[in-house]
Coordinates of C-alpha atoms and ligand atoms in Angstrom, one line a residue:
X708 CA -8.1 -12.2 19.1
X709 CA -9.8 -14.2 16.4
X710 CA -9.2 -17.2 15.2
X711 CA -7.9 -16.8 11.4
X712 CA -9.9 -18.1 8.7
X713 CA -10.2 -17.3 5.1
X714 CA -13.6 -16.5 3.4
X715 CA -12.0 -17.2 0.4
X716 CA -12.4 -20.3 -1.8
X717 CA -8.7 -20.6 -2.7
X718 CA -6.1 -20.1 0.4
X719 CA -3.3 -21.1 -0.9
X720 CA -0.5 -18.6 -0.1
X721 CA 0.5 -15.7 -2.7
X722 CA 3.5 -14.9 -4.6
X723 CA 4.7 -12.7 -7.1
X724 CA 4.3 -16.1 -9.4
X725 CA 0.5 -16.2 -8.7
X726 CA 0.2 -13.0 -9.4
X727 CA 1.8 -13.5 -12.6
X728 CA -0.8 -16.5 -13.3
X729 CA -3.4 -14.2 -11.8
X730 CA -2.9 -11.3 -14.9
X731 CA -2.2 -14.4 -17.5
X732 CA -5.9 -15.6 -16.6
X733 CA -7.4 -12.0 -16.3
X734 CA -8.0 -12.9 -12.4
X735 CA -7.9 -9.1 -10.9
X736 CA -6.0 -8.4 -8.0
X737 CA -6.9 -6.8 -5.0
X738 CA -4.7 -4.8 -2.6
X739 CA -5.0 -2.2 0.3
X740 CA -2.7 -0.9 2.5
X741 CA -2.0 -2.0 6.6
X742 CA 0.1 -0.5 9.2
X743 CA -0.7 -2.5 12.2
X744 CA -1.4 -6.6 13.2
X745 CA -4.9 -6.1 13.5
X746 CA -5.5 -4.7 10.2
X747 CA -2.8 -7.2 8.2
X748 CA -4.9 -10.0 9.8
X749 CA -8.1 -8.8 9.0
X750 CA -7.5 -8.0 5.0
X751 CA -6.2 -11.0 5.0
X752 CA -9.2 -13.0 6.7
X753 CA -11.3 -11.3 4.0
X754 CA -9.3 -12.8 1.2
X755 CA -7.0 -9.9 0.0
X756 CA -4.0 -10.9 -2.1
X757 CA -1.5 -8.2 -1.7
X758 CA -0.8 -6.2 1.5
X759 CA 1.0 -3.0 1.4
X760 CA 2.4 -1.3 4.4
X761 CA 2.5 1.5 2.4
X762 CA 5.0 5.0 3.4
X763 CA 1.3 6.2 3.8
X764 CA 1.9 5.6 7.4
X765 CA 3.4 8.6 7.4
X766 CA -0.2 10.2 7.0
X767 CA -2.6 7.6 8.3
X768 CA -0.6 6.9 11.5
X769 CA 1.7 9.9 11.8
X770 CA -0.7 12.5 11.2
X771 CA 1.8 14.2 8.5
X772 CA 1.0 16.3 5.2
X773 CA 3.1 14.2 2.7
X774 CA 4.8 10.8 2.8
X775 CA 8.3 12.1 2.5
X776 CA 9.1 11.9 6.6
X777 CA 8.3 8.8 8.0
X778 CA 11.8 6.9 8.3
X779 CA 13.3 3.0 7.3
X780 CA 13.6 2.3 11.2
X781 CA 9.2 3.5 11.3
X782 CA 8.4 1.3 8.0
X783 CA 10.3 -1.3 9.4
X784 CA 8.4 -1.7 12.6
X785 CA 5.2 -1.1 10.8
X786 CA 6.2 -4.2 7.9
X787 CA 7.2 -6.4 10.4
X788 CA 3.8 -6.0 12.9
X789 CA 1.7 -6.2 9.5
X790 CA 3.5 -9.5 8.5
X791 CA 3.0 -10.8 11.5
X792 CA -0.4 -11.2 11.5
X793 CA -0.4 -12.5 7.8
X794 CA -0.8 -15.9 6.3
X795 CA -2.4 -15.6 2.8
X796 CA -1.5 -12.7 1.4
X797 CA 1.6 -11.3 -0.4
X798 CA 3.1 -8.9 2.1
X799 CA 4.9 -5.9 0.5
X800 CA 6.7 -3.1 2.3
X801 CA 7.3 0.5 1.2
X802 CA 11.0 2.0 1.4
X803 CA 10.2 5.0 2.2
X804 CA 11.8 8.0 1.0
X805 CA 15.6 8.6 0.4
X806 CA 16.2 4.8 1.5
X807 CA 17.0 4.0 -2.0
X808 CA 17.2 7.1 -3.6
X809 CA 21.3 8.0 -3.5
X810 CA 22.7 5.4 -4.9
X811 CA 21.7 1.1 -5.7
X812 CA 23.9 -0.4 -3.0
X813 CA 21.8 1.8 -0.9
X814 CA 18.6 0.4 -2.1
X815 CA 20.0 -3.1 -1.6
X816 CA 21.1 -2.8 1.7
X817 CA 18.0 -1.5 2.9
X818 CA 15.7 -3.4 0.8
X819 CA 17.8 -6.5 2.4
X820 CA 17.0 -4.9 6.2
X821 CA 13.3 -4.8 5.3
X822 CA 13.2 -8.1 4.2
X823 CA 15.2 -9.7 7.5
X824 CA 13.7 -7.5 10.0
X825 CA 10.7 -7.2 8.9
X826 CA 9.8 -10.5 7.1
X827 CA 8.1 -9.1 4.3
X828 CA 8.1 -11.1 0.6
X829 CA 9.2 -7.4 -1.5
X830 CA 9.4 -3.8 -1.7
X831 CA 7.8 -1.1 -3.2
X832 CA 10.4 1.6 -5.0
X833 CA 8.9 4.7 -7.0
X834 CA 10.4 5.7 -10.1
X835 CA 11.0 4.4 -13.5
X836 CA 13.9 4.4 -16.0
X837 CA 15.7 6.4 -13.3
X838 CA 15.6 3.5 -10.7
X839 CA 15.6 0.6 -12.9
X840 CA 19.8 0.4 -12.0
X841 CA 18.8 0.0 -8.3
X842 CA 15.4 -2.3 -9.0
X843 CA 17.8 -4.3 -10.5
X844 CA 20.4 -4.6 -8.5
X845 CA 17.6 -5.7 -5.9
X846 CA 16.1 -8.1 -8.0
X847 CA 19.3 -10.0 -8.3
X848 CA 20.0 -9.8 -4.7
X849 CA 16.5 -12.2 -4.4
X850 CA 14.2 -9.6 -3.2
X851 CA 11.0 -8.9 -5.4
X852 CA 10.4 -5.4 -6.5
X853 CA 7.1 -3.8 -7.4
X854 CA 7.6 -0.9 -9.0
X855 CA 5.3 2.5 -8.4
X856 CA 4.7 5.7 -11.5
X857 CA 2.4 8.1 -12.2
X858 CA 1.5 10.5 -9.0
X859 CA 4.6 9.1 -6.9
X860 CA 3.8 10.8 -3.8
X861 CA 7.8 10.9 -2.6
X862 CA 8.0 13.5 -5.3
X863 CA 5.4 15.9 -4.4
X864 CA 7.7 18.9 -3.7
X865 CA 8.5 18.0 -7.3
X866 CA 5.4 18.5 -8.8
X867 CA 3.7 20.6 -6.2
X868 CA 0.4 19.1 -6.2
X869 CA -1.4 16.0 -6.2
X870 CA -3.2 16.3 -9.2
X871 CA -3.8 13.7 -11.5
X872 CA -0.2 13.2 -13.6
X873 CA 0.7 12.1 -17.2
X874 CA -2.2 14.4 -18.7
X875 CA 0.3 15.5 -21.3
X876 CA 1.7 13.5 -24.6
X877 CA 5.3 13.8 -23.0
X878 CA 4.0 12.6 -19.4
X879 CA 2.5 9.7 -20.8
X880 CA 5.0 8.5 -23.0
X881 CA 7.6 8.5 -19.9
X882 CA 4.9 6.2 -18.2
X883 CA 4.6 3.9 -21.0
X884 CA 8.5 3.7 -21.5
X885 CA 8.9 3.5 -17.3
X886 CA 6.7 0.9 -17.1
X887 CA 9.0 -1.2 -19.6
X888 CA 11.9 -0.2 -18.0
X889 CA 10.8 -1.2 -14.7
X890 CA 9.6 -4.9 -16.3
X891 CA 13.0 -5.5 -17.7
X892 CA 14.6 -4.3 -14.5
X893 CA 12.6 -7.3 -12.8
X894 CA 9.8 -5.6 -11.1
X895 CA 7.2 -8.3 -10.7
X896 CA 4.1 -5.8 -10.4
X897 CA 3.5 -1.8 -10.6
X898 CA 1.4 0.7 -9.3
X899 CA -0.1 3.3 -11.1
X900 CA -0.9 6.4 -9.5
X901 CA -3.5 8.5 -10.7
X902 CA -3.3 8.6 -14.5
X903 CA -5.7 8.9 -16.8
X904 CA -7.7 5.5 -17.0
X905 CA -6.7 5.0 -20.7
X906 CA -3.1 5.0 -20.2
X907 CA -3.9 2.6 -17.2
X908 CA -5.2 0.1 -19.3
X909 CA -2.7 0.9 -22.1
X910 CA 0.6 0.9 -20.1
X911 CA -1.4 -2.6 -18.4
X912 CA -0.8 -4.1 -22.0
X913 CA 2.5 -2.8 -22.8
X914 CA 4.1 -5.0 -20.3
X915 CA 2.9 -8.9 -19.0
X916 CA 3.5 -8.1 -15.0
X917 CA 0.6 -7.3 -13.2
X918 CA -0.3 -3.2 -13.0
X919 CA -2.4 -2.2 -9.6
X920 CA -4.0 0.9 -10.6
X921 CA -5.1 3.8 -7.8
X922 CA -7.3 6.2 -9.6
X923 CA -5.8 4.6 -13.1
X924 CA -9.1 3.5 -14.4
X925 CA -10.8 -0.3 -14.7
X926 CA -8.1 -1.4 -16.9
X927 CA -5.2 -2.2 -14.7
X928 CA -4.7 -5.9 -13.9
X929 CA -5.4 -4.9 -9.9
X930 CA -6.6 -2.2 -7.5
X931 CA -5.2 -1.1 -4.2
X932 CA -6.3 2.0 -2.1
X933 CA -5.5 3.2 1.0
X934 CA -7.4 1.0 3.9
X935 CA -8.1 4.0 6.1
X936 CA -9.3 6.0 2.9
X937 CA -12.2 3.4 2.2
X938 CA -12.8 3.1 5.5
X939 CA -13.5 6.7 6.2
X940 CA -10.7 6.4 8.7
X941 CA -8.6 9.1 6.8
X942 CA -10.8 12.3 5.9
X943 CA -8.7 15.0 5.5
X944 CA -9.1 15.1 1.9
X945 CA -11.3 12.4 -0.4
X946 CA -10.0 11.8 -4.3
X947 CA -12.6 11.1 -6.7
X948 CA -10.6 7.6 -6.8
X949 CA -11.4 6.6 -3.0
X950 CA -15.0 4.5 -2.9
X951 CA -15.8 4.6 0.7
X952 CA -16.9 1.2 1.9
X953 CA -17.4 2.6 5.5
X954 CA -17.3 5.5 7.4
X955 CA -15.4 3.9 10.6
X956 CA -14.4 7.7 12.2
X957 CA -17.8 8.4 12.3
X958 CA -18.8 5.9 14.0
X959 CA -16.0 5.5 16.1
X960 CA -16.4 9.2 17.3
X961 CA -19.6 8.7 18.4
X962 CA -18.7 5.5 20.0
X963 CA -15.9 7.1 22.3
X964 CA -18.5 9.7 22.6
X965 CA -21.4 7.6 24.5
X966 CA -18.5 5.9 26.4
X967 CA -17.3 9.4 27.8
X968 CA -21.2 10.4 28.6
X969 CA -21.5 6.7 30.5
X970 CA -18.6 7.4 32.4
X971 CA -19.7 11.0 33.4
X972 CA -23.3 9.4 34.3
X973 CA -22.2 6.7 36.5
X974 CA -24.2 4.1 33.5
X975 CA -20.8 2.8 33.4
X976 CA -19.7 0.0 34.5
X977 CA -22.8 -1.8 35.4
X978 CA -22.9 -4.2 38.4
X979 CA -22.9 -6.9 35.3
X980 CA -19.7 -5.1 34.3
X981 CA -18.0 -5.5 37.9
X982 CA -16.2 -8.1 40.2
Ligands
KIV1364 O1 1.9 4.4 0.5 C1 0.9 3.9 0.0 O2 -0.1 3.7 0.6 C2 0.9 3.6 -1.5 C3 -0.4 3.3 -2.2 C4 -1.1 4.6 -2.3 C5 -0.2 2.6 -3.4 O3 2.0 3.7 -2.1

């Protein structure tokens, strides 16, 4: 393994409070999402300042069509391998679906297993006005909350699609008063999902924590995608929002592809390659 080292000028370790600063100085904020050691160390060697081990696992790692399966025991194995490789970066963990959902002592309780098993600095809860009870109840407990609206992907049998949200006067308004709600409830930071980039950067001003937009314009305070959607890991499906940096299953096909024809050849292993 490599030695860890930051490329960035500034390692001082990050909070929800420097994030905080971060928006008050109109620093962005940059975010993607891990599963894994390898990949939490790695984003955070390159300087990243929030980590998600987003419920995205679910689709990335588990191969599923929606977010809605992967379990509290999965996230919580994921959360605690990503943290483990992290010094730098805020590390924040996804409760996944109907961990937090029935009722706030719920949410607590589970939020509170995330954060002792799996060492990670907050959660992530979708929802807005509806959750703010639980987000709250959380937030006095000690744990930090960032809040997620827009295209909440827990909710897709709800809306049936993933298709950009809050495209209507009604939709939008429920963002801008959610994303309130959720500020007053304590969230520290929220995600916007897919919204129109206008209401991004409008909703960013209603509120003085830090919004981290994905595919909600250039006006949020941060931006977080997916890891193994930039990465052209993930290609089952590429939304306008996802700038590919690299396109790793390419070339990782056609490495396990040369390794299988060495192998069948006899090229491999070399004499240099043997004891
Ligand atoms: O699960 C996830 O990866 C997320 C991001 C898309 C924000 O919630």
């Amino acid at each position: 393994m490599t030695e860890k080292k930051n490329t960035l000028p500034s390692s001082r370790k990050v909070t929800t409070q420097s994030l905080l600063r971060m928006k008050g100085r109109g620093e962005r904020i940059t975010a993607l999402t891990a599963y894994d050691y390898l990949m939490g160390e790695l984003l955070d060697q390159a300087g990243i300042d929030v980590i998600l081990v987003g419920d995205s696992a679910a689709m990335t790692i588990q191969g599923r069509h929606t977010t809605v399966s992967v379990t509290l025991e999965q996230m919580i194995y994921h959360a605690e391998v990503v943290a483990h490789g992290v010094e730098r970066a805020l590390v924040v963990a996804d409760l996944p679906f109907m961990s937090y959902q029935v009722n706030p002592d719920e949410g607590l309780r589970n939020a509170g297993r995330m954060i002792k098993e799996a060492h990670v600095e907050a959660v992530k809860l979708e929802g807005g006005e509806k959750i703010a009870p639980t987000i709250r109840r959380i937030v006095d407990a000690g744990i930090p909350v960032m809040g997620h609206l827009g295209l909440t992907p827990q909710s897709i049998h709800k809306f049936g699609t993933y298709q950009v949200r809050a495209t209507s006067k009604g939709e939008a308004d429920e963002i801008r008063r959610d994303v309130v709600a959720l500020q007053e409830a304590g969230a520290f930071a929220v995600v916007l999902e897919k919204i129109p980039a206008e209401l991004g950067a409008e909703a960013s001003k209603l509120v003085d924590v830090p919004t981290i937009g994905i595919g909600a314009g250039a006006g949020c305070d941060g931006q977080i995608l997916v890891t193994h959607d930039m990465l052209g890991l993930y290609t089952k499906f590429h939304p306008r929002f996802v700038r590919r940096y690299a396109q790793l299953g390419e070339m990782m096909r056609e490495a396990f592809e040369r390794y299988a024809q060495d192998v069948k050849s006899g090229d491999f292993p070399s004499e240099d390659e043997s004891y």
